[in-house]
Short mmCIF file of N, CA and C in Angstrom, two decimals:
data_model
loop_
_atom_site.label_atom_id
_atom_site.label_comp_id
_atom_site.label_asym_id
_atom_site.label_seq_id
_atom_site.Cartn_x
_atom_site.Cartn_y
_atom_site.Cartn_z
N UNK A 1 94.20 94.73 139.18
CA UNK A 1 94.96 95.52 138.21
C UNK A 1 95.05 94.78 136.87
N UNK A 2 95.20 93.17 136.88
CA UNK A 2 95.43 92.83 135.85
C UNK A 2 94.13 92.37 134.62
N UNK A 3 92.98 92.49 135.95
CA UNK A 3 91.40 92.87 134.77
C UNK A 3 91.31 94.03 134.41
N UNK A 4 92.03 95.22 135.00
CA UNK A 4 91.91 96.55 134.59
C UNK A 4 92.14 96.37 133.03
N UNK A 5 93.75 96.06 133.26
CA UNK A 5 94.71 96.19 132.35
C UNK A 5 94.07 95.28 130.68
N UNK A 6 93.44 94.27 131.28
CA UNK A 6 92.84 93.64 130.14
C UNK A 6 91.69 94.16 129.91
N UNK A 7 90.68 94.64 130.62
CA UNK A 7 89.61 95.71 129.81
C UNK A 7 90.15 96.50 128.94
N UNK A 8 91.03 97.41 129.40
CA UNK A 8 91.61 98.48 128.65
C UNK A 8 92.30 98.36 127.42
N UNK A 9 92.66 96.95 127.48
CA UNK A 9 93.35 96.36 126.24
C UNK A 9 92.10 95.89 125.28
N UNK A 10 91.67 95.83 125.69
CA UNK A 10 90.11 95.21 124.98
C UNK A 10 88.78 96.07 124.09
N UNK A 11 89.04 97.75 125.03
CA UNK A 11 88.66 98.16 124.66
C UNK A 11 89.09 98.93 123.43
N UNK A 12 90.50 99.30 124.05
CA UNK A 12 91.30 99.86 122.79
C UNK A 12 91.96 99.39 121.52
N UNK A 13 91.37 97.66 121.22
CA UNK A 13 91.85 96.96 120.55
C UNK A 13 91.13 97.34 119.04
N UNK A 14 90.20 98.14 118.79
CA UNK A 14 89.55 98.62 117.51
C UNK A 14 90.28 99.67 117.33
N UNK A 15 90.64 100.41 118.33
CA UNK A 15 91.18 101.90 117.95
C UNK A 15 92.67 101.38 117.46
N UNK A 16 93.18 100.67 117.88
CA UNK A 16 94.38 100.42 117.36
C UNK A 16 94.39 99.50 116.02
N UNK A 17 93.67 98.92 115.36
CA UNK A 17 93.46 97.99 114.58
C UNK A 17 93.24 99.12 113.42
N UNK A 18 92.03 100.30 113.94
CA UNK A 18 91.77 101.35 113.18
C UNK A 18 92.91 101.90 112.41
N UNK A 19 93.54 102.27 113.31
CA UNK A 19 95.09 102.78 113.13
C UNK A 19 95.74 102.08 112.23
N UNK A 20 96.26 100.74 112.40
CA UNK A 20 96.95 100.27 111.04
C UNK A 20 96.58 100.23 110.28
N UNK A 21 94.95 100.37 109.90
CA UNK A 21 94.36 100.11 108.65
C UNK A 21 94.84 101.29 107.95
N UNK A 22 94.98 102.58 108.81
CA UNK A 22 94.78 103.88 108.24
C UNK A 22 96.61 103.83 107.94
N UNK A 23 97.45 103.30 108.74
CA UNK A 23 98.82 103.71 108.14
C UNK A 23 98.97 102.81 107.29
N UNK A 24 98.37 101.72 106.98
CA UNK A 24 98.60 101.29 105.80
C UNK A 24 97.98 101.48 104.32
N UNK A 25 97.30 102.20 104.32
CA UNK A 25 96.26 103.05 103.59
C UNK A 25 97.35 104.35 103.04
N UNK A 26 98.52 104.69 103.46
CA UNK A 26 99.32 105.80 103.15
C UNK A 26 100.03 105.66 102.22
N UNK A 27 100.20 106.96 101.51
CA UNK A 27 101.17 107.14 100.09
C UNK A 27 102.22 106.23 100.79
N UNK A 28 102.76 106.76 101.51
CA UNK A 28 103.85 106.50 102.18
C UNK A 28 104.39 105.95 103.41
N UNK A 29 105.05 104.80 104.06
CA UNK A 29 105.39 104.75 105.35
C UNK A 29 106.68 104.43 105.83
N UNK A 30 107.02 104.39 106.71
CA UNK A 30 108.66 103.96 107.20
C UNK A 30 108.51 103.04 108.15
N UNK A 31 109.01 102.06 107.75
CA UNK A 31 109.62 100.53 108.53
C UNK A 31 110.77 100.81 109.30
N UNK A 32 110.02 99.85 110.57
CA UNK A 32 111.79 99.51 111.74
C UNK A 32 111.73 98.81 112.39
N UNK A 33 112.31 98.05 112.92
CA UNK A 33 111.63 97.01 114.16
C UNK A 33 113.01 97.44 115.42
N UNK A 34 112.36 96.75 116.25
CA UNK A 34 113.34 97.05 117.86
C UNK A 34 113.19 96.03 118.18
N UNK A 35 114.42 95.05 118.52
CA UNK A 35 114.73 93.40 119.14
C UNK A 35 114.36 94.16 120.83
N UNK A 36 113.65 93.11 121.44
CA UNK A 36 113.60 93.20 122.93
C UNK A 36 113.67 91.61 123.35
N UNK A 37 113.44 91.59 124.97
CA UNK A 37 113.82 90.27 125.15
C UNK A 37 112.48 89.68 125.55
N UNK A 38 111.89 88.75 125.87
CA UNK A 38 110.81 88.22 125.97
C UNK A 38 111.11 86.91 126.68
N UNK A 39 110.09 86.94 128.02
CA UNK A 39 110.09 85.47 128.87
C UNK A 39 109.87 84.28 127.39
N UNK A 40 109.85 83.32 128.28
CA UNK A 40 109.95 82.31 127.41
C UNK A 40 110.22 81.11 127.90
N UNK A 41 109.43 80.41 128.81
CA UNK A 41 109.44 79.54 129.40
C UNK A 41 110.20 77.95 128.52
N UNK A 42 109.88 78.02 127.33
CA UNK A 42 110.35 76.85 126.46
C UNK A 42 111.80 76.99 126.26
N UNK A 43 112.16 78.56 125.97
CA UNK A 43 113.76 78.50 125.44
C UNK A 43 114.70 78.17 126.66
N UNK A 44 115.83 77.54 126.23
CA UNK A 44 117.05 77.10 127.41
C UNK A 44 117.25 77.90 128.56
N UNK A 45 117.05 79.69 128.13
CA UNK A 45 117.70 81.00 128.84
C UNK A 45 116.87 80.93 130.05
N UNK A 46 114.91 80.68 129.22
CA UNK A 46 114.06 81.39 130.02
C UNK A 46 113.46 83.01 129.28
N UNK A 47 114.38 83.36 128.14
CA UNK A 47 114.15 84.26 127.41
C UNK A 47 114.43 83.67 125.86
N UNK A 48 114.09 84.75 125.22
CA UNK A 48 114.46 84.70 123.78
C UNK A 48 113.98 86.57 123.30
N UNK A 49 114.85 86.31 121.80
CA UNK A 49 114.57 87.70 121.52
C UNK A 49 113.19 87.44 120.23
N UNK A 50 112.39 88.88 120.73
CA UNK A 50 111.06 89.39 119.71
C UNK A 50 111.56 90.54 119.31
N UNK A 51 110.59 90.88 118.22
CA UNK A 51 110.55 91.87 117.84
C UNK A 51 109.48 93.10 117.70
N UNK A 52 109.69 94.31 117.40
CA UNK A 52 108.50 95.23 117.87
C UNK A 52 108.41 96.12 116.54
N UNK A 53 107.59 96.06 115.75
CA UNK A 53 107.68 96.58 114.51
C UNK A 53 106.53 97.87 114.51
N UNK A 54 107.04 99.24 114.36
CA UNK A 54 106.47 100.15 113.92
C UNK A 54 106.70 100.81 112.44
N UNK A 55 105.50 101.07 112.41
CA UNK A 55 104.98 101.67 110.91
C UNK A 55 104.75 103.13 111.13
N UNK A 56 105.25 103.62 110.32
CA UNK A 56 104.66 105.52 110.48
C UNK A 56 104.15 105.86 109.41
N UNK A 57 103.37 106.52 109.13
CA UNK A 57 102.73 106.91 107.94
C UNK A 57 101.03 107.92 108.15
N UNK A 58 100.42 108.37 107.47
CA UNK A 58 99.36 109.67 107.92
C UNK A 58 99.57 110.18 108.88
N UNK A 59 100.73 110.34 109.40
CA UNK A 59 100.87 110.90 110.98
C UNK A 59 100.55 109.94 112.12
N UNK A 60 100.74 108.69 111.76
CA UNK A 60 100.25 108.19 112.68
C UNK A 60 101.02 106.75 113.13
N UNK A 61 101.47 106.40 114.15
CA UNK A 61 102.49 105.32 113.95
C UNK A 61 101.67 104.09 114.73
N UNK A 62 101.71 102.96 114.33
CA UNK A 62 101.21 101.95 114.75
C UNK A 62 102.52 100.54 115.22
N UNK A 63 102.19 99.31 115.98
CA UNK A 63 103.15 99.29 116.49
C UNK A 63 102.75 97.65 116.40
N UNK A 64 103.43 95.98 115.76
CA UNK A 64 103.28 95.03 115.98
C UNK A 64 104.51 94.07 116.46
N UNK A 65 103.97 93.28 117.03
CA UNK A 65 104.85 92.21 117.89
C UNK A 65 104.98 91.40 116.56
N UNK A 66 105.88 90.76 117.01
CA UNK A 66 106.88 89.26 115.96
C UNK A 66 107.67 88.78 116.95
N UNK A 67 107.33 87.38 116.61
CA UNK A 67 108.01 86.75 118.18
C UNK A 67 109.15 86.42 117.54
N UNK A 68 109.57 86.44 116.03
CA UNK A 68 111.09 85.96 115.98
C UNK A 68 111.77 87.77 114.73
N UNK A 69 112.75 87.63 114.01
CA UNK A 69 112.99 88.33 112.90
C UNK A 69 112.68 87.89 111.36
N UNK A 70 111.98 86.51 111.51
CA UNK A 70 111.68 86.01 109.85
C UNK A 70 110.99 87.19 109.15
N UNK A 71 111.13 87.13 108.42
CA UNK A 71 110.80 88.24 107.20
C UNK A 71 109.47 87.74 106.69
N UNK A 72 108.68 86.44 106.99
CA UNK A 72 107.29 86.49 106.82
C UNK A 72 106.71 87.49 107.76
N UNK A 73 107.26 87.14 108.88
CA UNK A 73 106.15 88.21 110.08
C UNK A 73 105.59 89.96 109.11
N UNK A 74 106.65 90.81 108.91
CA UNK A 74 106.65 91.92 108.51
C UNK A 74 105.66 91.74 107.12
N UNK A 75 106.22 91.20 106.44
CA UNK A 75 105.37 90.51 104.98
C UNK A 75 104.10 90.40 105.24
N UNK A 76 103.54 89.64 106.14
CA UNK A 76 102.07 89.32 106.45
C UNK A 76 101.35 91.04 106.60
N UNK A 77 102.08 91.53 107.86
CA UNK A 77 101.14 92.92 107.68
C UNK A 77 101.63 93.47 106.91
N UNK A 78 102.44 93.99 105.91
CA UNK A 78 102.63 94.97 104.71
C UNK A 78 101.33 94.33 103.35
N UNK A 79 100.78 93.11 103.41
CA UNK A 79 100.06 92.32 102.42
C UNK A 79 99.63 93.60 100.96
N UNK A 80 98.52 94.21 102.25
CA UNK A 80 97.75 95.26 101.77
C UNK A 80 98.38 96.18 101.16
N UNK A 81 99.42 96.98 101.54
CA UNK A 81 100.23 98.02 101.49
C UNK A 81 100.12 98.18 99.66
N UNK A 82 100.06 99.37 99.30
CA UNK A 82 100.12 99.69 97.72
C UNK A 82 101.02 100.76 97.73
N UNK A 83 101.48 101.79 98.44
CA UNK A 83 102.36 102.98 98.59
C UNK A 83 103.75 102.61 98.60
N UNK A 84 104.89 103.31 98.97
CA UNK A 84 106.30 103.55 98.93
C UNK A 84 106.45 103.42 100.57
N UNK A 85 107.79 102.70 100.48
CA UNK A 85 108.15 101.44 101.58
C UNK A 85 109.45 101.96 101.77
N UNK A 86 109.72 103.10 102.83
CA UNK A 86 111.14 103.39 103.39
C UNK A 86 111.41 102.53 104.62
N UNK A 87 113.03 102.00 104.64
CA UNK A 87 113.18 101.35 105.64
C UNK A 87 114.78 101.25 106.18
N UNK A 88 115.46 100.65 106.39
CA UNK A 88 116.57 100.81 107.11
C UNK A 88 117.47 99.47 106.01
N UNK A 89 118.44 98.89 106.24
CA UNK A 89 119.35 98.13 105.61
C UNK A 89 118.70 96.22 106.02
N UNK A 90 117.45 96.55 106.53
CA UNK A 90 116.96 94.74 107.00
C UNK A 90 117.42 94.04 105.82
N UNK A 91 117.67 92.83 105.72
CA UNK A 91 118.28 91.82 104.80
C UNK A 91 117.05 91.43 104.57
N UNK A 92 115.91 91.31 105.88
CA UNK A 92 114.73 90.11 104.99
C UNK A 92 113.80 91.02 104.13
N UNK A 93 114.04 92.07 103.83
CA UNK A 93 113.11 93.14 102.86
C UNK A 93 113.41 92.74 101.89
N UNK A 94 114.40 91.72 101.19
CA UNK A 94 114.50 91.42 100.16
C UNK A 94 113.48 90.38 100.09
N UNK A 95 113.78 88.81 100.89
CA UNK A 95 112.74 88.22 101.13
C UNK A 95 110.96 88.95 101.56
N UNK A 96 110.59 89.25 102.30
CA UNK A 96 110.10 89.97 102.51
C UNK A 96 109.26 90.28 101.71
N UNK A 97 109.62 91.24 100.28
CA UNK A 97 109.21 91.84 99.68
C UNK A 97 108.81 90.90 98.66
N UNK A 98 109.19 89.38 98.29
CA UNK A 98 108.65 89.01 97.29
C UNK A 98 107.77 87.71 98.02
N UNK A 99 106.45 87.49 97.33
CA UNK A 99 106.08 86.43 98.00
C UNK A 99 105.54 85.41 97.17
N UNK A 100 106.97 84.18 97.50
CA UNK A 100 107.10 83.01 96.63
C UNK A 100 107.78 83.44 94.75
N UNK A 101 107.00 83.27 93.95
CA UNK A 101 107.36 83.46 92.68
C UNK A 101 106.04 84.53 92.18
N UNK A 102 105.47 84.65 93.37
CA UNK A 102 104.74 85.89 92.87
C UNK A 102 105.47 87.46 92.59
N UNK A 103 104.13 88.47 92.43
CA UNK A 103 105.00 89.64 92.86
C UNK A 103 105.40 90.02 93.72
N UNK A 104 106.17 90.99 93.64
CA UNK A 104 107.01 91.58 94.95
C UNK A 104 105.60 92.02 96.01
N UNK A 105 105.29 92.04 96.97
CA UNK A 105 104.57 92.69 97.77
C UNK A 105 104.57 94.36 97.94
N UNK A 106 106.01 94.64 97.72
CA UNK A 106 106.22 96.49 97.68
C UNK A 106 107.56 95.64 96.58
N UNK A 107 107.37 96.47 95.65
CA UNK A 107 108.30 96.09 94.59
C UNK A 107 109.39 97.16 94.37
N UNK A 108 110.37 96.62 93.95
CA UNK A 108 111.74 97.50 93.86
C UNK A 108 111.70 98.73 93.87
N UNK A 109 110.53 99.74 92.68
CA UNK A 109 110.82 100.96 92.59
C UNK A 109 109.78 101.23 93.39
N UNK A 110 109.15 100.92 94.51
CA UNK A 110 108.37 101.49 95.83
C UNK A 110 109.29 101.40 96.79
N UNK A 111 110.68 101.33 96.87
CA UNK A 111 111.21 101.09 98.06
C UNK A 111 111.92 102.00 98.43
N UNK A 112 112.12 102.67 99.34
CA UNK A 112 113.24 103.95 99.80
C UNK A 112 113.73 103.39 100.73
N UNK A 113 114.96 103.83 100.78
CA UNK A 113 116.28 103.59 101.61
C UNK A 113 116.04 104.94 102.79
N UNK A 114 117.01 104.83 103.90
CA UNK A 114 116.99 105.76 104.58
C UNK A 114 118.24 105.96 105.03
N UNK A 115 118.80 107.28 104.67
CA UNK A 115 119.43 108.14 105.08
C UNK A 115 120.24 108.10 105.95
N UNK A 116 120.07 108.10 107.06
CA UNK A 116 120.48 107.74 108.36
C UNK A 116 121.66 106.51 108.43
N UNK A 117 120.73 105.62 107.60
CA UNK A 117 121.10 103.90 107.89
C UNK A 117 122.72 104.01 107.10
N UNK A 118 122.10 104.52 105.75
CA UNK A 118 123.42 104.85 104.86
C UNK A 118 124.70 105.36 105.22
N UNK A 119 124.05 106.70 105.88
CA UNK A 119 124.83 107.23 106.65
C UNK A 119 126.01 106.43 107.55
N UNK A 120 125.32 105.83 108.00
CA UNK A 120 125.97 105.08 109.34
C UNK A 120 127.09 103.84 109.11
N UNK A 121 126.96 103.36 107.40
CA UNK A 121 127.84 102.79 106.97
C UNK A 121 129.33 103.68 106.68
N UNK A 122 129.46 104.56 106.08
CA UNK A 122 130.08 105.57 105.73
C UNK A 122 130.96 105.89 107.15
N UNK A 123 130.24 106.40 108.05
CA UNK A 123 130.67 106.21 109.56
C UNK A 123 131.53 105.07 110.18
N UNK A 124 131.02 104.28 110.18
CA UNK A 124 131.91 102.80 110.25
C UNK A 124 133.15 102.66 109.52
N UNK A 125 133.01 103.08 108.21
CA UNK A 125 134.15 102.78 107.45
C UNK A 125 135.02 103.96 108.05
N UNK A 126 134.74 105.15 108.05
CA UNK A 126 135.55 106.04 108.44
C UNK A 126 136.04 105.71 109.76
N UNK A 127 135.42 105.54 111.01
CA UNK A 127 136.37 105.27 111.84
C UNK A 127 137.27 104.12 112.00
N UNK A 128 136.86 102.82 110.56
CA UNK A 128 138.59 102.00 110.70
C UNK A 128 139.59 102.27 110.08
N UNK A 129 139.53 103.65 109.16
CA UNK A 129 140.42 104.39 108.99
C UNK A 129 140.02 104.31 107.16
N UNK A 130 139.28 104.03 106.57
CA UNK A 130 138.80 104.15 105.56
C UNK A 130 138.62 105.77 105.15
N UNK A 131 139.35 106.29 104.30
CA UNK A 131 139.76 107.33 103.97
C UNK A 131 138.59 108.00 103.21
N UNK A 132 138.48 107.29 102.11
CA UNK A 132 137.32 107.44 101.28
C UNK A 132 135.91 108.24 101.72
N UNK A 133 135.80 107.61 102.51
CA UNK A 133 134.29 107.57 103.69
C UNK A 133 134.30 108.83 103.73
N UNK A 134 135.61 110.10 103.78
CA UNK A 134 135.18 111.19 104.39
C UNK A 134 134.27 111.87 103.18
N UNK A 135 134.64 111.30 102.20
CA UNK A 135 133.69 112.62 100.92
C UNK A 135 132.37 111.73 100.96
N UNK A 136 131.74 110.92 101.16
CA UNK A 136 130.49 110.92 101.62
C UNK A 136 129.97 111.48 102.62
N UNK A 137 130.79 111.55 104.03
CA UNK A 137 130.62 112.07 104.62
C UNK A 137 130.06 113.84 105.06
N UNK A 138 130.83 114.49 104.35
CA UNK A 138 131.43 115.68 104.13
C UNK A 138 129.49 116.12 103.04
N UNK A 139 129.43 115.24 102.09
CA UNK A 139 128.08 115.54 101.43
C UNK A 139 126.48 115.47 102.50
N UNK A 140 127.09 114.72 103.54
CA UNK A 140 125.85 114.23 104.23
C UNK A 140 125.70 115.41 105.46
N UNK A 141 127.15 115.95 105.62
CA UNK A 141 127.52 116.96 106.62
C UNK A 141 126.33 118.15 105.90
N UNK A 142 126.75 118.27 104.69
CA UNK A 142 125.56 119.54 104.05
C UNK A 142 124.30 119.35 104.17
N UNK A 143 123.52 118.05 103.85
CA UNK A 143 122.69 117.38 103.74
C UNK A 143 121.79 118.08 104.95
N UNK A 144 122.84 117.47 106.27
CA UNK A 144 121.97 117.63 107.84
C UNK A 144 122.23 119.18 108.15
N UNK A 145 123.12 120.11 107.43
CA UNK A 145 123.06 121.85 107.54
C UNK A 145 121.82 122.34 107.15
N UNK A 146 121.35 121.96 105.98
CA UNK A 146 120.08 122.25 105.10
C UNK A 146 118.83 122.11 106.15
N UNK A 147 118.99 120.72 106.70
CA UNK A 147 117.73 120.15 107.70
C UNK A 147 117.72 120.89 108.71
N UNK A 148 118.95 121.47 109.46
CA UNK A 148 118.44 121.90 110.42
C UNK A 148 118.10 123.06 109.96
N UNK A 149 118.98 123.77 108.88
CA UNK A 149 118.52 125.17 108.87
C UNK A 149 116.64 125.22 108.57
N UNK A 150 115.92 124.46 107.91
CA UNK A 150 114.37 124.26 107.91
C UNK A 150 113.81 124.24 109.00
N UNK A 151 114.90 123.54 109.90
CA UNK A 151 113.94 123.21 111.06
C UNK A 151 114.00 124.68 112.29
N UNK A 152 115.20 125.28 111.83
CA UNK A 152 115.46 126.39 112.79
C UNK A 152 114.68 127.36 112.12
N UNK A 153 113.99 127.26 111.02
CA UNK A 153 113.60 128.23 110.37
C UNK A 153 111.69 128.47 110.54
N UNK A 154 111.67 127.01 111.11
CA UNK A 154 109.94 126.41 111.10
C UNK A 154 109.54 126.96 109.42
N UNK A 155 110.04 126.18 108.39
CA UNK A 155 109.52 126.13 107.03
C UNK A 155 108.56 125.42 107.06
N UNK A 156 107.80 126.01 105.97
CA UNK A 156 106.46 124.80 105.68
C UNK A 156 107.30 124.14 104.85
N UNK A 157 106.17 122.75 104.56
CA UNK A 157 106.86 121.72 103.59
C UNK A 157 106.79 121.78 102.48
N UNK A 158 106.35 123.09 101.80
CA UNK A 158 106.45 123.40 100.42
C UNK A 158 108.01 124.08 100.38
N UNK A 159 107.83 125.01 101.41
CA UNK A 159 109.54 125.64 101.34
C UNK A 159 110.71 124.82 101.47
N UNK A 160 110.17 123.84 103.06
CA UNK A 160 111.32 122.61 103.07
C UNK A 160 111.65 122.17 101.47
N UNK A 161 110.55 121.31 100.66
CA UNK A 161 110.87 120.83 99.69
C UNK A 161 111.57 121.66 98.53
N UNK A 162 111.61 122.65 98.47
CA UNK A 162 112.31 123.73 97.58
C UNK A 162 113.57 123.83 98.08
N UNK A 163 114.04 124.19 99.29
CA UNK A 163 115.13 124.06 99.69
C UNK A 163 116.33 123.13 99.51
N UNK A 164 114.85 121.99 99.86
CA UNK A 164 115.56 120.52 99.59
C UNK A 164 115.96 120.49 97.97
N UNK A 165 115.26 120.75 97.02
CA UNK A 165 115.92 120.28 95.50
C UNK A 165 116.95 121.54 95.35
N UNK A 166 117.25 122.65 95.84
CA UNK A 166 117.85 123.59 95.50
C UNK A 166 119.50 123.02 96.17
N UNK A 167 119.51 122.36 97.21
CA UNK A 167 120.48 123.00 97.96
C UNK A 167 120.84 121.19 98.42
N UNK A 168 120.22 120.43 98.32
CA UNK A 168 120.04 119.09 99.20
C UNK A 168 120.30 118.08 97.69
N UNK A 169 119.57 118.24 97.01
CA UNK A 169 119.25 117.20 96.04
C UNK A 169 120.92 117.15 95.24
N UNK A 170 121.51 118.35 94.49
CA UNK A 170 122.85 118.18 94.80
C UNK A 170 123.90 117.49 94.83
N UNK A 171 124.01 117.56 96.42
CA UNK A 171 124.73 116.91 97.38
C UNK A 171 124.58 115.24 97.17
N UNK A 172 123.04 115.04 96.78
CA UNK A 172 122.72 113.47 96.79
C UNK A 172 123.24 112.69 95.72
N UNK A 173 122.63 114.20 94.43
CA UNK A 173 123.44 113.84 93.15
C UNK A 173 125.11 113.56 92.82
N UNK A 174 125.59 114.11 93.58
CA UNK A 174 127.33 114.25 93.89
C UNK A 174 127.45 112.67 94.52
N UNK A 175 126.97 112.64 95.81
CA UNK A 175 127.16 111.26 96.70
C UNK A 175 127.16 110.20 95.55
N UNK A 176 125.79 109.93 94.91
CA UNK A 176 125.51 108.99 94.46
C UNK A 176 126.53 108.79 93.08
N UNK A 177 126.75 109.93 92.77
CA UNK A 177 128.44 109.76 91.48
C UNK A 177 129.34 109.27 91.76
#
């Protein structure tokens, strides 16, 4: 089983290589990583934590290991990257993004934030009783009405995007005041 398992890995090691070339080749992609635990015969536990970094972009999501969270790992494969860089609240995207006293690797105005992540601060504050939180909230409440109504609607993404500046963009404009 375990020569199976390594043929198969062997063979499919172009098709997957293919793949990142091509999501990194995109206008656009979205960053995330997922901590898992990993043997580890050297560390005290017997484990230690890695990381699992997927990229999405042409439709197509590709998927790399990092044995720690340093912000070189991610850096190394973004090198290439020339498009717009959505991602979640990571701290080392700051690092990350610049390498040494050079340029940024994805530079400030290539970077998108995501939604969700934002979201989820707003959330936090509201449930320690942070009052405030609810009128962000309350904008983001419209935000995800709009989305589903597209999605209940099966819009194309010309209509989605019309919808979106009519009815969405807004709401963002309000938030962000």
């Amino acid at each position: 089983l375990g020569d199976w398992s390594s043929f198969a890995l062997d063979v499919l090691k172009p098709v997957a290589e293919r793949i990142f070339e091509l999501v990194l080749r995109s206008f656009f992609i979205h960053a995330d990583d997922t901590g898992l635990r990993v043997l580890d015969r050297d560390h005290p536990h017997g484990v230690k934590r890695g990381h699992v970094w997927a990229f999405v972009g042409s439709g197509l999501v590709t998927f790399r290991y990092a044995p720690d969270w340093k912000a070189e790992r991610p850096a190394a494969l973004l090198q290439p990257f020339i498009g717009y860089l959505q991602g979640d609240g990571y701290a080392g995207y700051e690092a990350m993004l610049r390498d040494g006293d050079a340029e940024p690797i994805v530079p400030e105005d290539r970077r998108l934030a995501c939604g969700m992540h934002i979201r989820s601060k707003f959330e936090k504050a509201a449930q320690s009783g942070d009052l405030r939180a609810a009128i962000a909230l309350s904008h983001f409440k419209v935000i995800y009405r709009v989305e589903a109504a597209c999605k209940q609607e099966h819009l194309s993404a010309e209509a989605r995007q019309a919808r979106r500046e009519a009815e969405s963009l807004p709401q963002v404009d309000e938030l962000y005041a």
